[in-house]
Amino acid sequence: MEKRFMKGCEALAEAAVRAGVRFFAGYPITPQNEIPEYMSRRLPEVGGVFVQGESEIASVNMVYGAAATGVRAMTSSSGPGISLKCEGISYLAAARIPALIVDVSRGGPGLGSIQPAQSDYLMATKALGHGGHRLMVFAPSTVQEIVDLTYSAHDFAERDRNPVMILIDGCLGAMMESVALPEMREPKPESQSGWTLGRREGETRGAHLISPIYEAGLEGLNRQFGERTARWQKEDVMVEELYLDDAEYVLTAYGMAARVARQVTEDLRREGYKVGLIRPITLFPFPKESFRKLVPGTVKGVIDIEMAIPGQMSEDVAASLPQGIPLYEYGHSGGVLLDDADTKAAVLDIISGNKEARA
Amino acid sequence: MSELYERPKSILPNASSYCPGCLHATATKIIAEVIDELGVKDKAIYVLPVGCSTQGLVSWDLDIIGSAHGRAPAVATGIKRCRPDCLVFCYQGDGDLASIGLAEIMSAANRGENITVIYANNSIFGMTGGQMAPTTLIGQKATTAVTGRQLLGTGYPLKMCELIKELDAPRLVVRCSLRTPAGIKKARASILKGFKNQLEGKGFSFIELLTNCPTTWHTDALGSLDFMEKYTEKYFECRTFTDKEERFGE
């Protein structure tokens, strides 16, 4: 397997190309510019198409059109741009078009800051646009995991005929690590020809209609989507658990924050503290079971660590925790990075009973 | 007995759901006739907008994709870049194209995308019940301009052909009126030209069709044609603005 030393955003783009992505449309926004820049030179090498859209809105709609031909297509942006893409993402979901949406998040709300933050959890997992649809949301925490999850993202998208999201933050996107790159997969747009636009040479069939509007049948579609979400929850949850067997305090974090949480967990373990870690890899479906199985009394508290204030994932953690286990929050936001020493001190503070649980 | 007049092949035998007297139906028919004439039914992809013509979902027998309001040229760009062998066209109204979709149409035109955009301008938001459009004439009444459109605060009715002709990339920019048989003939020939341009890889073509909306104009069918003759065509000049033979980019 080919090994390279790569930046998170560029590794993501290369993994997408190797997964068979052959269409990219995007619009500049920090901190994800390395993705469109990489794609603009890489896609033509493999017979793919790069378009710099006039806006995030146009870009996601170009992806909507491209993906409707069966070509693996993607777009990327950061929070303010993802807000604009939400219209298109809702249409992708309604019209049942698979696509990959990447959010390299920064500080919010508003124009916020261009520095890294995990401010888009709620948007990504609850409402990428109007109408109540859901996307599978993957949150890698290393550059290698970015590669691995990006490489398989379209398999989920095509299986479900639904867009998927990869959510990282600006820090992970800019970080360089050594990665093993998977082999190049040949694109197979014809594998989707049961529903896509444009007859191919020799193909005889009736007309295909791809529609984001339903007059009769919308309730049926909503029901199908609900059943699919339940299936994701049963079959597709990805989570990493560490030292839960005897943990008295369980840290939980995703993405970049999970790297700090892991370090703190290992450090405290070495010092004799019984701490554990739950790292959601799919943010939706959320690994509810990992929290539900925690035993009140044995587990004295769960500590949610995020680069967001207030914590956003902590809402899902709270909803999954059994009664009697208090939930604490620690984090920074607005571009202030988490730091091992401060985070460890904050966790110790919580363990010592000096901090109030989340209301 | 031979058939002298038949339904175009790309139209399904369903009842049209357009209002009586609405010229969208005429536009639909001439586009379908042109597709027949070129023999491209099997390679045509129709990008539907949001508006009255969204009802095309049930009347066309072509590969169709419904798009978000105003975004059809961006959707068509994505399709055409992946399937250059197909004939990709948008049919958009004036609310869709000249208001919410202004960025998408101007940018697609400026990129010289090898697509064909047919623009139906009836100076009103029809589907939503008659609100003022960017193309509503000064003095024309609308549900959001009950005493008639005023210059101050809403500006002038937007002339899309005149905007697009300023770009260098478009190959064909033309405005026709569907009010008269002569206008319909001219429109049909322009659509044919626009499709041919695309099939020959020449680049972006823009065909504006002046149409009516008897329902929200509160007239009958003939009254709406009178209105078009007296007012619409006086403001929106019907002519060819751009007609370039050479392929864009060469």
XYZ file of C-alpha atoms in Angstrom:
609
model
C 0.000 0.000 0.000
C 1.328 3.408 -0.962
C 2.497 5.526 1.978
C 2.628 9.305 1.922
C 3.019 12.185 4.318
C -0.068 14.289 3.701
C -2.186 17.128 4.966
C -5.684 16.174 6.153
C -7.528 18.082 3.419
C -5.273 16.791 0.630
C -5.420 13.231 1.929
C -9.201 13.526 1.939
C -9.205 14.722 -1.668
C -6.842 11.943 -2.802
C -8.895 9.301 -0.987
C -12.018 10.603 -2.721
C -10.323 10.344 -6.123
C -9.227 6.795 -5.300
C -12.791 5.989 -4.242
C -13.871 6.893 -7.764
C -15.000 10.499 -7.312
C -14.844 12.125 -10.743
C -16.730 15.372 -10.216
C -16.007 18.144 -7.761
C -17.594 21.579 -7.514
C -16.747 24.011 -4.757
C -16.238 27.597 -3.740
C -13.302 29.046 -1.775
C -13.608 29.279 1.988
C -11.008 28.838 4.699
C -10.025 26.340 6.134
C -10.861 23.889 3.335
C -9.252 25.513 0.280
C -6.705 22.707 -0.058
C -9.508 20.361 -1.126
C -10.697 22.296 -4.223
C -7.109 23.284 -5.013
C -6.014 19.648 -4.951
C -9.052 18.540 -6.944
C -8.529 21.206 -9.592
C -5.201 19.656 -10.555
C -5.878 16.014 -9.659
C -9.263 15.337 -11.268
C -8.204 16.187 -14.845
C -5.396 13.607 -14.483
C -7.959 10.837 -14.043
C -10.516 12.096 -16.572
C -12.611 13.815 -13.932
C -14.176 17.272 -13.838
C -13.468 20.167 -11.501
C -15.705 23.229 -11.535
C -15.234 26.286 -9.370
C -18.824 27.323 -8.786
C -19.971 30.925 -8.489
C -21.185 30.145 -4.962
C -21.620 27.300 -2.532
C -25.228 27.139 -3.656
C -24.307 26.698 -7.306
C -21.592 24.189 -6.384
C -23.876 21.862 -4.481
C -26.393 22.089 -7.315
C -23.692 21.171 -9.828
C -23.010 18.141 -7.646
C -26.755 17.442 -7.662
C -26.712 17.365 -11.465
C -23.451 15.445 -11.805
C -24.394 12.804 -9.242
C -27.737 12.344 -11.005
C -25.780 10.894 -13.939
C -24.284 8.208 -11.667
C -20.861 9.843 -11.429
C -19.412 9.896 -7.918
C -19.520 13.584 -7.026
C -18.573 15.699 -4.055
C -18.315 19.201 -2.704
C -16.592 20.642 0.336
C -16.884 23.783 2.398
C -16.786 25.145 5.921
C -19.638 26.203 8.246
C -20.831 29.411 6.532
C -20.685 27.659 3.157
C -22.365 24.518 4.456
C -25.237 26.742 5.621
C -25.639 27.793 1.980
C -25.353 24.230 0.720
C -28.114 23.093 3.045
C -30.744 23.908 0.435
C -29.034 21.628 -2.052
C -28.408 18.907 0.530
C -32.116 18.819 1.335
C -32.856 18.460 -2.398
C -30.231 15.704 -2.738
C -31.944 13.829 0.077
C -35.438 14.355 -1.351
C -34.432 13.381 -4.880
C -32.476 10.418 -3.469
C -29.152 11.340 -5.043
C -25.939 10.004 -3.468
C -23.128 12.522 -2.963
C -20.329 13.361 -0.576
C -20.402 16.631 1.366
C -17.336 17.590 3.373
C -17.413 20.155 6.161
C -14.062 21.385 7.462
C -15.484 23.326 10.347
C -14.391 26.627 11.838
C -15.598 28.927 14.581
C -19.201 30.071 14.485
C -21.851 31.424 14.387
C -21.866 33.934 11.563
C -18.630 34.495 9.751
C -17.226 33.431 13.106
C -13.537 32.789 12.757
C -11.405 30.944 10.262
C -9.700 29.085 13.095
C -10.641 25.458 13.846
C -13.692 24.667 15.966
C -16.301 21.939 16.230
C -19.189 24.327 15.824
C -21.180 22.427 13.207
C -22.154 19.247 15.073
C -25.783 20.269 15.489
C -26.185 21.387 11.873
C -24.518 18.210 10.589
C -26.437 15.733 12.689
C -29.846 17.369 13.072
C -30.666 19.520 10.088
C -28.581 19.894 6.951
C -31.418 21.874 5.420
C -35.178 21.964 5.764
C -37.553 19.052 5.816
C -36.320 16.608 8.426
C -33.994 14.345 6.419
C -30.808 12.888 7.898
C -27.360 12.118 6.561
C -24.815 9.656 7.870
C -22.095 11.857 9.374
C -18.555 10.521 9.782
C -16.057 12.199 12.089
C -12.494 10.942 11.616
C -9.862 11.924 14.139
C -6.620 11.112 12.302
C -5.487 11.752 8.739
C -5.482 7.975 8.156
C -9.062 7.777 9.364
C -9.956 10.661 7.021
C -8.614 8.543 4.165
C -10.384 5.367 5.249
C -13.777 6.975 5.841
C -13.639 9.065 2.671
C -12.760 5.947 0.689
C -15.925 4.185 1.844
C -18.259 7.205 2.038
C -19.771 6.743 -1.426
C -20.476 3.067 -0.719
C -22.886 4.200 1.992
C -24.215 7.032 -0.172
C -24.974 4.707 -3.082
C -26.352 1.957 -0.870
C -28.853 4.420 0.621
C -29.176 6.783 -2.344
C -28.582 9.604 0.079
C -25.835 12.197 0.561
C -23.266 11.529 3.303
C -21.152 13.977 5.251
C -17.579 13.881 6.469
C -17.067 16.361 9.278
C -13.590 17.404 10.314
C -12.305 20.698 11.655
C -9.697 23.089 10.325
C -6.999 21.693 12.588
C -7.362 18.134 11.325
C -7.609 19.452 7.788
C -4.281 21.260 8.066
C -2.458 18.585 10.078
C 0.128 16.436 8.302
C 0.444 12.748 9.091
C 1.713 9.649 7.403
C -1.030 7.787 5.558
C -1.410 4.532 3.698
C -3.407 5.218 0.552
C -5.835 2.611 -0.800
C -5.765 1.461 -4.411
C -7.495 3.413 -7.176
C -11.018 2.194 -7.810
C -12.382 2.547 -11.303
C -15.595 4.585 -11.358
C -18.695 2.673 -12.411
C -21.434 5.204 -13.120
C -23.298 2.535 -15.076
C -23.774 0.596 -11.824
C -26.361 3.247 -10.958
C -28.123 3.152 -14.317
C -31.378 1.898 -12.827
C -32.282 5.434 -11.846
C -29.775 7.884 -13.352
C -30.110 10.452 -16.137
C -28.943 9.936 -19.698
C -29.292 6.742 -21.671
C -26.014 5.140 -22.658
C -25.171 3.703 -26.064
C -27.547 0.837 -26.808
C -29.612 1.339 -23.647
C -33.359 1.111 -24.262
C -35.609 1.982 -21.361
C -38.412 4.282 -20.304
C -37.766 7.840 -19.138
C -36.236 8.395 -15.702
C -37.636 11.032 -13.402
C -35.510 12.383 -10.565
C -37.650 14.633 -8.471
C -37.327 16.560 -5.230
C -41.089 17.157 -5.226
C -43.763 14.661 -4.297
C -47.458 15.327 -4.272
C -48.823 11.950 -3.346
C -46.323 9.649 -1.683
C -44.338 12.093 0.423
C -45.513 10.538 3.658
C -44.397 7.166 2.325
C -40.968 8.598 1.551
C -40.721 10.153 5.011
C -41.610 6.782 6.489
C -38.925 5.032 4.414
C -36.379 7.577 5.590
C -37.438 6.957 9.188
C -36.994 3.221 8.738
C -33.604 3.790 7.164
C -32.510 5.902 10.127
C -33.571 3.091 12.464
C -31.548 0.644 10.337
C -28.474 2.897 10.517
C -28.867 2.996 14.272
C -28.870 -0.803 14.408
C -26.249 -1.624 11.787
C -23.988 1.274 10.959
C -22.861 2.839 14.213
C -19.093 3.256 14.417
C -17.530 4.014 17.771
C -14.281 3.486 19.610
C -14.434 2.577 23.289
C -11.459 2.598 25.629
C -11.220 1.192 29.191
C -14.983 1.074 29.744
C -14.746 -2.180 31.736
C -13.786 -0.492 34.966
C -14.053 3.201 34.181
C -15.425 5.464 36.885
C -15.225 8.554 34.724
C -15.806 8.349 30.989
C -14.508 11.038 28.685
C -16.289 11.492 25.372
C -15.137 13.454 22.352
C -15.009 13.184 18.562
C -12.619 14.269 15.819
C -9.795 16.570 16.840
C -10.987 16.860 20.438
C -10.856 13.073 20.751
C -7.102 13.128 20.176
C -6.705 15.315 23.257
C -9.243 13.265 25.201
C -7.345 10.081 24.340
C -4.061 11.556 25.515
C -5.658 12.686 28.786
C -7.271 9.262 29.235
C -3.940 7.481 28.779
C -2.091 9.934 31.046
C -4.653 9.616 33.840
C -4.706 5.819 33.529
C -0.956 5.750 34.042
C -1.498 7.805 37.184
C -4.020 5.291 38.484
C -7.280 7.050 37.672
C -10.011 4.772 36.350
C -11.008 6.770 33.304
C -12.309 5.592 29.964
C -13.169 7.056 26.572
C -16.074 6.873 24.140
C -15.190 8.273 20.720
C -18.131 8.460 18.304
C -16.927 7.912 14.726
C -20.379 8.146 13.209
C -21.976 11.237 14.732
C -25.175 10.179 13.023
C -26.161 7.448 13.707
C -25.001 8.360 17.197
C -23.538 5.546 19.330
C -26.323 5.708 21.900
C -25.699 2.168 23.151
C -22.178 2.989 24.269
C -23.691 5.436 26.745
C -26.854 3.490 27.598
C -24.845 0.547 28.866
C -22.927 2.634 31.408
C -23.917 1.629 34.955
C -24.920 4.379 37.373
C -22.917 4.112 40.566
C -20.022 2.374 38.828
C -19.716 5.295 36.440
C -19.625 8.468 38.499
C -19.647 10.868 35.604
C -19.284 11.393 31.867
C -17.150 14.298 30.682
C -17.960 15.708 27.251
C -15.005 17.462 25.649
C -15.594 19.580 22.549
C -14.189 22.502 20.631
C -17.585 24.121 21.018
C -19.213 26.186 23.753
C -21.733 25.174 24.799
C -21.074 21.557 23.891
C -23.200 20.374 20.990
C -22.615 16.618 20.985
C -23.286 16.779 24.704
C -27.010 17.070 23.878
C -26.916 13.602 22.315
C -24.788 12.278 25.154
C -27.274 13.651 27.684
C -30.176 12.048 25.822
C -28.412 8.654 25.851
C -27.119 8.584 29.431
C -28.922 6.500 32.044
C -30.470 8.412 34.952
C -28.022 8.924 37.763
C -24.882 9.530 35.730
C -24.015 13.217 35.762
C -22.699 14.799 32.584
C -19.951 17.419 32.669
C -18.711 19.622 29.863
C -15.310 21.004 29.099
C -14.250 22.791 25.984
C -12.953 25.760 24.084
C -14.404 27.420 21.024
C -13.925 30.208 18.547
C -10.569 28.938 17.355
C -9.043 28.290 20.787
C -7.528 24.814 20.603
C -7.714 22.228 23.346
C -4.490 21.531 25.117
C -3.461 18.303 26.887
C -2.383 19.886 30.173
C -5.384 22.194 30.583
C -7.801 19.469 29.579
C -6.230 17.058 32.053
C -6.455 19.680 34.801
C -10.102 20.310 33.935
C -10.889 16.580 34.074
C -9.148 16.267 37.431
C -11.130 19.235 38.661
C -14.338 17.445 37.706
C -13.183 14.175 39.306
C -12.412 16.108 42.507
C -16.013 17.327 42.577
C -15.152 20.955 41.957
C -17.375 21.424 38.949
C -21.110 21.370 38.531
C -22.748 18.908 36.206
C -24.451 20.111 33.021
C -27.990 21.223 33.752
C -55.938 7.636 -43.602
C -52.724 9.442 -42.811
C -52.197 11.453 -39.676
C -51.661 15.128 -40.437
C -51.087 16.419 -36.950
C -49.865 14.332 -34.068
C -48.751 14.639 -30.497
C -44.977 15.171 -30.279
C -43.285 11.960 -29.170
C -41.752 13.365 -26.010
C -45.118 14.505 -24.606
C -47.160 12.027 -22.595
C -50.883 11.682 -23.350
C -51.842 13.379 -20.082
C -54.099 16.402 -19.728
C -52.131 19.641 -19.426
C -52.534 21.189 -16.001
C -51.786 24.699 -17.209
C -54.579 27.264 -16.896
C -56.789 27.950 -19.935
C -55.068 30.362 -22.304
C -51.615 29.899 -20.773
C -48.825 29.927 -23.335
C -46.620 27.531 -21.337
C -48.529 24.796 -23.169
C -47.512 26.302 -26.528
C -43.902 26.485 -25.402
C -44.034 22.855 -24.287
C -45.389 21.818 -27.655
C -42.806 23.610 -29.775
C -39.900 22.359 -27.645
C -41.223 18.816 -28.041
C -41.599 19.291 -31.788
C -38.017 20.441 -32.059
C -36.836 17.397 -30.090
C -38.753 15.200 -32.549
C -37.341 17.041 -35.532
C -33.779 16.562 -34.275
C -34.494 12.952 -33.268
C -32.894 13.458 -29.869
C -35.630 12.203 -27.537
C -33.387 9.432 -26.223
C -30.509 11.721 -25.401
C -32.426 14.709 -24.030
C -32.254 15.599 -20.342
C -34.713 18.208 -19.158
C -33.897 20.257 -16.052
C -37.155 21.450 -14.522
C -37.317 24.669 -12.540
C -39.637 25.700 -9.720
C -42.821 27.382 -10.875
C -45.787 26.496 -13.032
C -43.593 24.480 -15.366
C -42.679 22.114 -12.519
C -45.889 20.455 -13.686
C -43.819 19.225 -16.609
C -43.045 16.291 -14.308
C -46.223 14.639 -15.485
C -46.314 15.781 -19.100
C -42.859 15.011 -20.514
C -41.610 11.627 -21.632
C -37.927 12.504 -21.264
C -35.282 11.962 -18.617
C -36.163 14.724 -16.178
C -34.623 16.172 -13.070
C -36.391 18.656 -10.830
C -34.128 21.370 -9.454
C -34.304 23.926 -6.673
C -35.674 27.398 -7.391
C -33.289 29.258 -9.708
C -30.594 26.583 -9.690
C -31.380 24.849 -12.975
C -28.327 26.210 -14.871
C -26.007 24.911 -12.110
C -27.725 21.516 -12.152
C -27.504 21.448 -15.949
C -23.787 22.303 -15.691
C -23.173 19.274 -13.485
C -25.110 16.993 -15.829
C -23.582 18.275 -19.046
C -20.009 18.107 -17.739
C -20.551 14.430 -16.902
C -22.631 13.554 -19.971
C -21.463 15.778 -22.841
C -23.141 13.329 -25.237
C -26.614 14.269 -23.972
C -28.790 17.255 -24.898
C -29.244 19.140 -21.633
C -31.734 21.975 -21.419
C -33.441 24.112 -18.789
C -36.855 25.706 -19.009
C -37.169 28.472 -16.433
C -39.661 31.168 -15.596
C -38.869 34.789 -14.807
C -39.173 34.423 -11.033
C -36.887 31.412 -11.153
C -34.298 32.750 -13.581
C -34.320 36.532 -13.213
C -34.802 36.758 -9.455
C -33.542 33.961 -7.219
C -31.472 32.348 -9.972
C -29.698 35.437 -11.308
C -26.251 34.264 -10.184
C -26.662 30.799 -11.667
C -27.878 31.961 -15.090
C -25.290 34.721 -15.473
C -22.433 32.463 -14.392
C -23.471 29.529 -16.579
C -23.797 31.936 -19.524
C -20.436 33.486 -18.783
C -18.742 30.085 -18.572
C -20.188 29.340 -21.990
C -21.657 26.078 -20.711
C -22.720 23.949 -23.630
C -26.376 23.904 -22.578
C -29.603 25.484 -23.822
C -31.742 27.649 -21.555
C -35.309 28.477 -22.525
C -36.663 31.340 -20.462
C -40.408 31.923 -20.205
C -41.121 35.490 -19.162
C -44.693 36.340 -18.166
C -43.839 39.269 -15.885
C -45.304 37.693 -12.763
C -44.929 34.903 -10.200
C -47.672 32.653 -11.549
C -47.484 29.513 -9.440
C -47.496 31.331 -6.118
C -50.476 33.478 -7.076
C -49.375 36.651 -8.817
C -46.658 38.352 -6.803
C -44.406 40.961 -8.393
C -41.524 39.517 -10.407
C -38.327 41.336 -11.392
C -39.917 41.478 -14.849
C -43.272 42.960 -13.786
C -43.906 46.101 -15.837
C -44.050 49.536 -14.261
C -47.659 50.110 -13.266
C -48.596 46.436 -13.624
C -50.537 45.180 -10.623
C -49.418 42.244 -8.541
C -50.454 40.855 -5.160
C -47.340 42.388 -3.625
C -47.789 45.624 -5.595
C -51.527 46.172 -5.457
C -51.443 49.683 -6.875
C -49.034 48.649 -9.598
C -45.242 48.362 -9.665
C -43.532 51.633 -8.780
C -40.140 52.658 -10.054
C -38.978 53.912 -6.686
C -38.171 51.009 -4.451
C -38.476 48.238 -7.052
C -36.521 49.582 -10.020
C -37.003 48.705 -13.656
C -38.213 45.400 -15.066
C -35.135 43.287 -15.661
C -34.199 42.612 -19.287
C -32.356 39.301 -19.261
C -31.412 39.154 -22.957
C -29.915 42.624 -22.701
C -27.842 41.534 -19.700
C -26.674 38.261 -21.214
C -25.803 39.753 -24.593
C -23.111 41.788 -22.829
C -21.231 38.557 -22.104
C -18.824 37.301 -24.747
C -19.396 33.581 -24.296
C -23.066 33.027 -25.294
C -23.592 31.862 -28.868
C -27.288 32.672 -29.172
C -29.310 35.267 -27.289
C -32.777 35.861 -28.664
C -36.189 37.061 -27.498
C -39.427 35.949 -29.162
C -43.073 36.419 -28.273
C -45.555 33.553 -28.252
C -48.424 35.986 -28.844
C -48.763 35.415 -32.585
C -48.284 32.477 -34.968
C -45.323 34.351 -36.495
C -43.790 34.737 -33.035
C -44.333 31.051 -32.276
C -42.622 30.137 -35.544
C -39.685 32.353 -34.711
C -39.529 30.847 -31.208
C -39.548 27.335 -32.626
C -36.731 28.191 -35.040
C -34.741 29.768 -32.201
C -35.124 26.718 -29.972
C -34.034 24.555 -32.891
C -30.975 26.762 -33.314
C -30.242 26.657 -29.586
C -30.398 22.863 -29.517
C -28.295 22.564 -32.665
C -25.680 24.850 -31.151
C -25.411 22.481 -28.216
C -25.319 19.337 -30.345
C -22.542 20.903 -32.405
C -20.627 21.780 -29.219
C -20.839 25.521 -29.873
C -21.757 26.635 -26.373
C -24.418 28.467 -24.425
C -27.751 29.445 -26.011
C -30.445 31.560 -24.386
C -33.938 31.809 -25.812
C -36.414 34.099 -24.069
C -40.102 33.521 -24.746
C -42.546 36.269 -23.836
C -45.623 34.569 -22.425
C -48.779 35.419 -20.506
C -50.594 34.580 -17.299
C -54.330 35.194 -17.770
C -55.055 33.904 -14.253
C -52.857 36.259 -12.255
C -53.177 39.111 -14.755
C -56.952 38.828 -14.163
C -57.770 38.813 -17.859
C -59.172 36.241 -20.245
C -56.985 34.552 -22.833
C -57.499 37.188 -25.532
C -57.194 40.013 -23.021
C -53.808 38.653 -22.008
C -52.669 38.725 -25.644
C -53.830 42.345 -25.915
C -51.819 43.162 -22.820
C -48.739 41.513 -24.317
C -49.113 43.488 -27.535
C -49.746 46.823 -25.829
C -47.292 46.599 -22.948
C -45.037 43.537 -22.713
C -43.663 43.671 -26.247
C -43.224 47.451 -26.024
C -40.839 47.067 -23.106
C -39.213 43.732 -23.978
C -37.992 44.109 -27.546
C -38.257 40.917 -29.591
C -35.082 40.400 -31.603
C -31.884 38.430 -31.945
C -29.229 39.956 -29.723
C -26.386 37.517 -30.336
C -25.913 34.841 -32.966
C -22.338 33.613 -33.235
C -21.402 30.742 -35.488
C -17.967 29.820 -34.160
C -17.651 27.401 -31.272
C -16.968 28.983 -27.897
C -13.345 28.551 -26.895
C -11.955 28.173 -30.390
